[in-house]
């Protein structure tokens, strides 16, 4: 079979690489081509465009780079026509991949969507477009299956790649000695996010938190892809910075303060009690409130269907409130136990085996059987 695979971000490249390796086990003659990154290329895909050439940030950049976006879309369509794949596999990257899916339907090519866009959170009407253009959905959050089935879609829950990554994490038993951490003082992990927009809203809050709580040891989970200058307010006495070692940190943290996003789920799966924080500009928050259709912002609470961790948003995302929540997580054993109990429920809900392996097995089964 010939697979045209499209991922437009670093995370999608990682998921795509794992998916390609898994497909090869079920379809040894598989041929891959598409948009992605180093991981997908190393897995055996012929790379047409690197995700770095697709990136843009924010509305202003979207306007200025509109020509590049449509050029990449045109390149993708023409490449698909030449390659003549048996299936197009879209991975996340909703704005681009929704257009590719429409093109696939028009060309009569089956479209499988692995990790579809989170239209259940906002713009739910876009699910109708996905229904029209996508042949099968492979979702990584349990509640997504029921959501998409409401629109009459063919959908499978395949597990969650975050859980797969957590299971595969190497132990870090010497972490505290390596960083010369004091064994008598709590370690509080700070996860400010991986996007510039996230850091701009949260870094000042975390800097206030550090100054107000010298009794705790703070370790910042930084990412190498971001400019060091974004972290400048956090560079205070005694604060430790770790780049690209979030899992090592979470295995050794007593509590965490986490920007909403995938990191909230990673923190939960490592059983670290956390406070979820989110703060953005007043206008951005107002606009988001108009379109967001979900009760919670953290994946932890969304998967559980209830509040497992406290979400401190906008006016609640201030030092005094966050400090009080972290203190409670560290000192109130009953409260801490309740949070961890919720985490275990989430782990068991997600744990249905390897997401990439399940997705690959089902994709190849459907393609070989003709049930596209």
PDB file of N, CA and C in Angstrom, residues 116-131 137-157:
ATOM      1  N   UNK A 116      -7.376  13.734  15.255  1.00  0.00           N
ATOM      2  CA  UNK A 116      -8.089  14.823  14.578  1.00  0.00           C
ATOM      3  C   UNK A 116      -8.099  16.096  15.414  1.00  0.00           C
ATOM      4  N   UNK A 117      -8.411  17.242  14.781  1.00  0.00           N
ATOM      5  CA  UNK A 117      -8.439  18.516  15.509  1.00  0.00           C
ATOM      6  C   UNK A 117      -9.514  18.511  16.592  1.00  0.00           C
ATOM      7  N   UNK A 118      -9.300  19.334  17.612  1.00  0.00           N
ATOM      8  CA  UNK A 118     -10.195  19.351  18.777  1.00  0.00           C
ATOM      9  C   UNK A 118     -11.429  20.214  18.509  1.00  0.00           C
ATOM     10  N   UNK A 119     -12.200  19.822  17.507  1.00  0.00           N
ATOM     11  CA  UNK A 119     -13.393  20.615  17.180  1.00  0.00           C
ATOM     12  C   UNK A 119     -14.464  20.491  18.255  1.00  0.00           C
ATOM     13  N   UNK A 120     -14.348  19.494  19.132  1.00  0.00           N
ATOM     14  CA  UNK A 120     -15.300  19.363  20.238  1.00  0.00           C
ATOM     15  C   UNK A 120     -15.144  20.507  21.236  1.00  0.00           C
ATOM     16  N   UNK A 121     -13.984  21.159  21.238  1.00  0.00           N
ATOM     17  CA  UNK A 121     -13.752  22.263  22.172  1.00  0.00           C
ATOM     18  C   UNK A 121     -14.273  23.579  21.612  1.00  0.00           C
ATOM     19  N   UNK A 122     -14.158  23.762  20.318  1.00  0.00           N
ATOM     20  CA  UNK A 122     -14.662  24.976  19.672  1.00  0.00           C
ATOM     21  C   UNK A 122     -14.945  24.653  18.209  1.00  0.00           C
ATOM     22  N   UNK A 123     -15.776  25.459  17.586  1.00  0.00           N
ATOM     23  CA  UNK A 123     -16.150  25.264  16.186  1.00  0.00           C
ATOM     24  C   UNK A 123     -16.655  23.846  15.929  1.00  0.00           C
ATOM     25  N   UNK A 124     -17.623  23.410  16.742  1.00  0.00           N
ATOM     26  CA  UNK A 124     -18.122  22.047  16.597  1.00  0.00           C
ATOM     27  C   UNK A 124     -18.749  21.810  15.226  1.00  0.00           C
ATOM     28  N   UNK A 125     -19.165  22.883  14.568  1.00  0.00           N
ATOM     29  CA  UNK A 125     -19.750  22.733  13.233  1.00  0.00           C
ATOM     30  C   UNK A 125     -18.747  22.145  12.243  1.00  0.00           C
ATOM     31  N   UNK A 126     -17.457  22.288  12.535  1.00  0.00           N
ATOM     32  CA  UNK A 126     -16.444  21.742  11.628  1.00  0.00           C
ATOM     33  C   UNK A 126     -16.454  20.219  11.608  1.00  0.00           C
ATOM     34  N   UNK A 127     -17.091  19.607  12.598  1.00  0.00           N
ATOM     35  CA  UNK A 127     -17.220  18.150  12.586  1.00  0.00           C
ATOM     36  C   UNK A 127     -18.000  17.694  11.358  1.00  0.00           C
ATOM     37  N   UNK A 128     -18.907  18.528  10.883  1.00  0.00           N
ATOM     38  CA  UNK A 128     -19.674  18.169   9.683  1.00  0.00           C
ATOM     39  C   UNK A 128     -18.778  18.140   8.451  1.00  0.00           C
ATOM     40  N   UNK A 129     -17.811  19.054   8.401  1.00  0.00           N
ATOM     41  CA  UNK A 129     -16.847  19.020   7.291  1.00  0.00           C
ATOM     42  C   UNK A 129     -15.996  17.761   7.355  1.00  0.00           C
ATOM     43  N   UNK A 130     -15.589  17.392   8.565  1.00  0.00           N
ATOM     44  CA  UNK A 130     -14.803  16.172   8.722  1.00  0.00           C
ATOM     45  C   UNK A 130     -15.622  14.955   8.311  1.00  0.00           C
ATOM     46  N   UNK A 131     -16.888  14.936   8.675  1.00  0.00           N
ATOM     47  CA  UNK A 131     -17.781  13.837   8.303  1.00  0.00           C
ATOM     48  C   UNK A 131     -17.853  13.703   6.776  1.00  0.00           C
ATOM     49  N   UNK A 137     -11.832   7.976  11.373  1.00  0.00           N
ATOM     50  CA  UNK A 137     -11.155   8.745  12.418  1.00  0.00           C
ATOM     51  C   UNK A 137     -10.518   7.789  13.419  1.00  0.00           C
ATOM     52  N   UNK A 138      -9.312   8.129  13.852  1.00  0.00           N
ATOM     53  CA  UNK A 138      -8.611   7.359  14.880  1.00  0.00           C
ATOM     54  C   UNK A 138      -8.266   8.341  16.000  1.00  0.00           C
ATOM     55  N   UNK A 139      -9.041   8.284  17.089  1.00  0.00           N
ATOM     56  CA  UNK A 139      -8.960   9.317  18.123  1.00  0.00           C
ATOM     57  C   UNK A 139      -8.157   8.819  19.319  1.00  0.00           C
ATOM     58  N   UNK A 140      -7.606   9.785  20.090  1.00  0.00           N
ATOM     59  CA  UNK A 140      -6.722   9.433  21.208  1.00  0.00           C
ATOM     60  C   UNK A 140      -7.292   9.844  22.564  1.00  0.00           C
ATOM     61  N   UNK A 141      -8.505  10.379  22.568  1.00  0.00           N
ATOM     62  CA  UNK A 141      -9.185  10.709  23.820  1.00  0.00           C
ATOM     63  C   UNK A 141     -10.506   9.957  23.844  1.00  0.00           C
ATOM     64  N   UNK A 142     -10.801   9.221  24.906  1.00  0.00           N
ATOM     65  CA  UNK A 142     -11.978   8.349  24.917  1.00  0.00           C
ATOM     66  C   UNK A 142     -13.285   9.060  24.588  1.00  0.00           C
ATOM     67  N   UNK A 143     -13.481  10.275  25.099  1.00  0.00           N
ATOM     68  CA  UNK A 143     -14.757  10.962  24.880  1.00  0.00           C
ATOM     69  C   UNK A 143     -14.924  11.431  23.433  1.00  0.00           C
ATOM     70  N   UNK A 144     -13.821  11.483  22.675  1.00  0.00           N
ATOM     71  CA  UNK A 144     -13.927  11.907  21.277  1.00  0.00           C
ATOM     72  C   UNK A 144     -14.719  10.900  20.444  1.00  0.00           C
ATOM     73  N   UNK A 145     -14.671   9.637  20.820  1.00  0.00           N
ATOM     74  CA  UNK A 145     -15.384   8.622  20.041  1.00  0.00           C
ATOM     75  C   UNK A 145     -16.879   8.902  20.031  1.00  0.00           C
ATOM     76  N   UNK A 146     -17.460   9.159  21.195  1.00  0.00           N
ATOM     77  CA  UNK A 146     -18.890   9.455  21.265  1.00  0.00           C
ATOM     78  C   UNK A 146     -19.211  10.764  20.556  1.00  0.00           C
ATOM     79  N   UNK A 147     -18.316  11.748  20.687  1.00  0.00           N
ATOM     80  CA  UNK A 147     -18.565  13.039  20.038  1.00  0.00           C
ATOM     81  C   UNK A 147     -18.682  12.865  18.526  1.00  0.00           C
ATOM     82  N   UNK A 148     -17.723  12.195  17.911  1.00  0.00           N
ATOM     83  CA  UNK A 148     -17.739  12.069  16.455  1.00  0.00           C
ATOM     84  C   UNK A 148     -18.823  11.109  15.972  1.00  0.00           C
ATOM     85  N   UNK A 149     -19.159  10.127  16.786  1.00  0.00           N
ATOM     86  CA  UNK A 149     -20.237   9.214  16.402  1.00  0.00           C
ATOM     87  C   UNK A 149     -21.570   9.949  16.292  1.00  0.00           C
ATOM     88  N   UNK A 150     -21.737  11.019  17.075  1.00  0.00           N
ATOM     89  CA  UNK A 150     -22.960  11.820  16.976  1.00  0.00           C
ATOM     90  C   UNK A 150     -23.149  12.390  15.572  1.00  0.00           C
ATOM     91  N   UNK A 151     -22.042  12.551  14.868  1.00  0.00           N
ATOM     92  CA  UNK A 151     -22.099  13.093  13.513  1.00  0.00           C
ATOM     93  C   UNK A 151     -22.094  11.981  12.457  1.00  0.00           C
ATOM     94  N   UNK A 152     -22.243  10.735  12.916  1.00  0.00           N
ATOM     95  CA  UNK A 152     -22.329   9.608  11.999  1.00  0.00           C
ATOM     96  C   UNK A 152     -21.013   9.196  11.388  1.00  0.00           C
ATOM     97  N   UNK A 153     -19.918   9.437  12.091  1.00  0.00           N
ATOM     98  CA  UNK A 153     -18.604   9.134  11.540  1.00  0.00           C
ATOM     99  C   UNK A 153     -18.118   7.748  11.948  1.00  0.00           C
ATOM    100  N   UNK A 154     -17.245   7.192  11.112  1.00  0.00           N
ATOM    101  CA  UNK A 154     -16.562   5.943  11.438  1.00  0.00           C
ATOM    102  C   UNK A 154     -15.367   6.300  12.317  1.00  0.00           C
ATOM    103  N   UNK A 155     -15.367   5.854  13.577  1.00  0.00           N
ATOM    104  CA  UNK A 155     -14.348   6.320  14.516  1.00  0.00           C
ATOM    105  C   UNK A 155     -13.915   5.205  15.447  1.00  0.00           C
ATOM    106  N   UNK A 156     -12.616   5.137  15.709  1.00  0.00           N
ATOM    107  CA  UNK A 156     -12.050   4.177  16.657  1.00  0.00           C
ATOM    108  C   UNK A 156     -11.223   4.929  17.688  1.00  0.00           C
ATOM    109  N   UNK A 157     -11.372   4.549  18.964  1.00  0.00           N
ATOM    110  CA  UNK A 157     -10.448   5.021  19.993  1.00  0.00           C
ATOM    111  C   UNK A 157      -9.277   4.050  20.021  1.00  0.00           C
TER     112      UNK A 157
END
